[in-house]
Amino acid sequence: MNTMTTMTLDELKKLPPLTEAEKQTIRNAKPTPTEDCPAMTAEELKGFRPWYAKNKKPVTINLDNGAILYFKSLAEETGISYQNLINLFLVQCAQEKKRPVFA
């Protein structure tokens, strides 16, 4: 059974990069059969992740290409989507009440 661990960006940075063998294992992973799972509505599925539905809101934002490339490369290293990494970083900044440096 898989487990989920919550980590800060600093903790993620300390993780070693995936080896080529680990990346190949991920690429070769077979999907779990779902034929025996009952069909559920979107509303029923939200019950499994109520925190997700309540705490996230889709937005449109313009980001610098360099920032996107940075988070995409970090996504390759960590296996976490770059959108989630950007969100994790922004949440961490908000929690720590960080302010941008205006040059």
XYZ file of N, CA and C in Angstrom:
309
model
N 0.835 -1.176 0.000
C 0.000 0.000 0.000
C 0.882 1.243 0.000
N 0.515 2.238 -0.771
C 1.268 3.483 -0.848
C 0.887 4.391 0.309
N 1.823 5.197 0.724
C 1.548 6.190 1.753
C 1.916 7.561 1.220
N 1.287 8.589 1.777
C 1.570 9.947 1.363
C 2.277 10.655 2.512
N 3.312 11.389 2.189
C 4.059 12.136 3.180
C 4.022 13.603 2.803
N 3.764 14.458 3.756
C 3.797 15.897 3.526
C 5.189 16.398 3.861
N 5.776 17.177 2.938
C 7.124 17.689 3.134
C 7.163 19.163 2.768
N 8.071 19.891 3.411
C 8.298 21.275 3.027
C 9.214 21.295 1.805
N 9.299 22.443 1.151
C 10.202 22.548 0.008
C 11.654 22.329 0.430
N 12.020 22.797 1.619
C 13.387 22.572 2.089
C 13.679 21.081 2.228
N 12.696 20.327 2.727
C 12.873 18.875 2.846
C 12.959 18.232 1.475
N 12.146 18.729 0.521
C 12.192 18.183 -0.838
C 13.549 18.425 -1.484
N 14.124 19.599 -1.225
C 15.426 19.926 -1.810
C 16.521 18.975 -1.322
N 16.350 18.432 -0.128
C 17.356 17.545 0.446
C 17.262 16.114 -0.092
N 16.156 15.803 -0.761
C 16.009 14.450 -1.310
C 17.003 14.248 -2.447
N 17.596 13.078 -2.543
C 18.490 12.829 -3.672
C 17.671 12.708 -4.954
N 18.250 13.084 -6.086
C 17.522 12.937 -7.350
C 17.234 11.468 -7.627
N 16.174 11.220 -8.376
C 15.850 9.847 -8.751
C 16.951 9.288 -9.638
N 17.272 8.028 -9.423
C 18.249 7.361 -10.281
C 17.560 7.003 -11.595
N 18.348 6.694 -12.591
C 17.766 6.273 -13.872
C 16.926 5.014 -13.691
N 17.379 4.105 -12.821
C 16.626 2.874 -12.564
C 15.269 3.197 -11.940
N 15.241 4.151 -10.998
C 13.968 4.542 -10.377
C 13.040 5.195 -11.393
N 13.614 6.054 -12.248
C 12.799 6.685 -13.292
C 12.224 5.630 -14.235
N 13.035 4.624 -14.583
C 12.565 3.565 -15.478
C 11.472 2.736 -14.809
N 11.600 2.481 -13.513
C 10.572 1.751 -12.773
C 9.253 2.508 -12.836
N 9.322 3.821 -12.669
C 8.107 4.643 -12.734
C 7.516 4.590 -14.139
N 8.369 4.709 -15.150
C 7.875 4.667 -16.540
C 7.225 3.326 -16.867
N 7.748 2.241 -16.280
C 7.246 0.901 -16.577
C 6.080 0.475 -15.691
N 5.701 1.314 -14.741
C 4.629 0.938 -13.810
C 3.334 0.667 -14.565
N 2.666 -0.379 -14.166
C 1.395 -0.749 -14.786
C 0.257 -0.150 -13.961
N -0.768 0.348 -14.621
C -1.890 0.904 -13.869
C -2.615 -0.183 -13.076
N -3.193 0.206 -11.968
C -3.965 -0.724 -11.151
C -5.306 -0.968 -11.834
N -5.709 -2.228 -12.004
C -7.010 -2.495 -12.619
C -8.135 -1.912 -11.761
N -9.111 -1.315 -12.421
C -10.211 -0.686 -11.685
C -11.576 -1.247 -12.081
N -11.575 -2.356 -12.820
C -12.847 -2.889 -13.299
C -13.792 -3.255 -12.154
N -13.235 -3.681 -11.031
C -14.084 -4.113 -9.924
C -14.481 -2.962 -8.987
N -14.034 -1.736 -9.305
C -14.396 -0.572 -8.485
C -15.751 -0.026 -8.933
N -16.626 0.295 -7.992
C -17.918 0.860 -8.389
C -17.736 2.264 -8.943
N -18.573 2.614 -9.894
C -18.534 3.964 -10.448
C -19.016 4.947 -9.387
N -18.344 6.081 -9.299
C -18.724 7.096 -8.320
C -18.889 8.435 -9.026
N -19.770 9.243 -8.477
C -19.974 10.577 -9.026
C -18.838 11.483 -8.563
N -18.702 12.632 -9.219
C -17.675 13.595 -8.815
C -17.901 14.031 -7.372
N -19.143 14.179 -6.977
C -19.461 14.588 -5.603
C -19.019 13.517 -4.597
N -19.257 12.251 -4.929
C -18.817 11.172 -4.045
C -17.292 11.120 -3.948
N -16.610 11.359 -5.063
C -15.154 11.326 -5.065
C -14.564 12.450 -4.225
N -15.244 13.590 -4.157
C -14.754 14.703 -3.341
C -14.659 14.312 -1.871
N -15.479 13.340 -1.448
C -15.445 12.896 -0.065
C -14.114 12.298 0.338
N -13.346 11.806 -0.636
C -12.046 11.228 -0.336
C -10.976 12.291 -0.124
N -11.189 13.462 -0.709
C -10.226 14.549 -0.578
C -10.968 15.866 -0.327
N -11.719 15.950 0.764
C -12.490 17.168 0.989
C -11.606 18.403 1.146
N -10.411 18.235 1.687
C -9.486 19.359 1.860
C -9.085 19.943 0.518
N -9.000 19.099 -0.510
C -8.591 19.560 -1.835
C -9.666 20.432 -2.447
N -10.889 19.958 -2.401
C -11.995 20.694 -3.014
C -12.226 22.033 -2.319
N -12.007 22.086 -1.007
C -12.310 23.291 -0.251
C -11.174 24.312 -0.287
N -9.952 23.845 -0.350
C -8.829 24.753 -0.169
C -8.121 25.184 -1.444
N -8.501 24.658 -2.563
C -7.833 25.039 -3.804
C -8.836 25.659 -4.761
N -8.366 26.671 -5.458
C -9.206 27.371 -6.429
C -8.386 27.575 -7.691
N -8.913 27.178 -8.837
C -8.155 27.385 -10.073
C -8.048 28.881 -10.383
N -6.841 29.297 -10.773
C -6.603 30.690 -11.154
C -5.751 30.718 -12.417
N -5.758 31.847 -13.077
C -4.867 32.072 -14.207
C -3.831 33.082 -13.748
N -2.564 32.763 -13.973
C -1.481 33.644 -13.515
C -0.382 33.645 -14.563
N 0.215 34.802 -14.781
C 1.345 34.916 -15.705
C 2.633 34.778 -14.911
N 3.467 33.825 -15.300
C 4.730 33.574 -14.612
C 5.884 33.726 -15.598
N 7.033 34.114 -15.087
C 8.233 34.199 -15.922
C 8.606 32.805 -16.411
N 9.114 32.726 -17.646
C 9.529 31.436 -18.201
C 10.585 30.759 -17.329
N 11.503 31.553 -16.787
C 12.550 30.986 -15.942
C 11.987 30.312 -14.704
N 10.962 30.916 -14.108
C 10.342 30.329 -12.919
C 9.663 29.012 -13.279
N 8.971 28.992 -14.404
C 8.294 27.769 -14.836
C 9.316 26.668 -15.102
N 10.394 27.010 -15.797
C 11.435 26.010 -16.089
C 12.063 25.482 -14.806
N 12.279 26.357 -13.831
C 12.848 25.923 -12.562
C 11.943 24.901 -11.889
N 10.649 25.200 -11.786
C 9.731 24.288 -11.107
C 9.515 23.011 -11.919
N 9.581 23.103 -13.248
C 9.461 21.886 -14.049
C 10.676 20.982 -13.848
N 11.861 21.562 -13.720
C 13.043 20.722 -13.480
C 12.989 20.123 -12.075
N 12.499 20.893 -11.111
C 12.326 20.372 -9.756
C 11.279 19.260 -9.747
N 10.270 19.398 -10.601
C 9.234 18.366 -10.714
C 9.832 17.058 -11.219
N 10.737 17.142 -12.171
C 11.387 15.930 -12.680
C 12.208 15.249 -11.588
N 12.861 16.043 -10.768
C 13.690 15.487 -9.689
C 12.848 14.835 -8.595
N 11.719 15.454 -8.290
C 10.932 15.019 -7.132
C 9.773 14.102 -7.476
N 9.312 14.152 -8.740
C 8.136 13.368 -9.110
C 6.832 14.046 -8.721
N 6.894 15.299 -8.293
C 5.705 16.080 -7.930
C 5.446 17.055 -9.066
N 4.196 17.232 -9.453
C 3.903 18.121 -10.579
C 4.373 19.541 -10.276
N 4.762 20.254 -11.327
C 5.292 21.593 -11.105
C 4.229 22.532 -10.547
N 2.952 22.313 -10.907
C 1.895 23.151 -10.346
C 1.799 22.953 -8.835
N 1.892 21.693 -8.381
C 1.851 21.430 -6.950
C 3.076 21.998 -6.245
N 4.236 21.955 -6.888
C 5.426 22.534 -6.285
C 5.295 24.045 -6.134
N 4.754 24.707 -7.159
C 4.533 26.153 -7.064
C 3.563 26.446 -5.924
N 2.491 25.659 -5.826
C 1.533 25.846 -4.747
C 2.185 25.627 -3.383
N 2.977 24.546 -3.243
C 3.673 24.285 -1.983
C 4.571 25.455 -1.590
N 5.274 25.996 -2.572
C 6.165 27.119 -2.306
C 5.379 28.349 -1.862
N 4.290 28.652 -2.549
C 3.489 29.821 -2.187
C 2.843 29.660 -0.817
N 2.374 28.456 -0.507
C 1.797 28.199 0.816
C 2.860 28.398 1.890
N 4.066 27.869 1.634
C 5.158 28.024 2.596
C 5.490 29.510 2.785
N 5.541 30.273 1.700
C 5.812 31.714 1.799
C 4.733 32.408 2.630
N 3.470 32.060 2.399
C 2.372 32.670 3.150
C 2.457 32.309 4.628
N 2.744 31.050 4.934
C 2.840 30.620 6.329
C 3.974 31.330 7.059
N 5.065 31.552 6.345
C 6.226 32.209 6.946
C 6.170 33.728 6.789
N 5.071 34.221 6.197
C 4.856 35.659 5.983
C 6.036 36.306 5.250
N 6.538 35.590 4.264
C 7.642 36.129 3.459
C 7.108 37.213 2.525
N 7.947 38.183 2.257
C 7.590 39.272 1.352
C 8.599 39.301 0.201
N 8.149 39.669 -0.991
C 9.085 39.740 -2.105
C 10.064 40.898 -1.911
N 11.233 40.753 -2.518
C 12.221 41.829 -2.504
C 11.993 42.651 -3.758
N 11.724 43.923 -3.575
C 11.493 44.813 -4.713
C 12.800 45.518 -5.043
N 13.293 45.276 -6.245
C 14.579 45.887 -6.630
C 14.355 47.162 -7.403
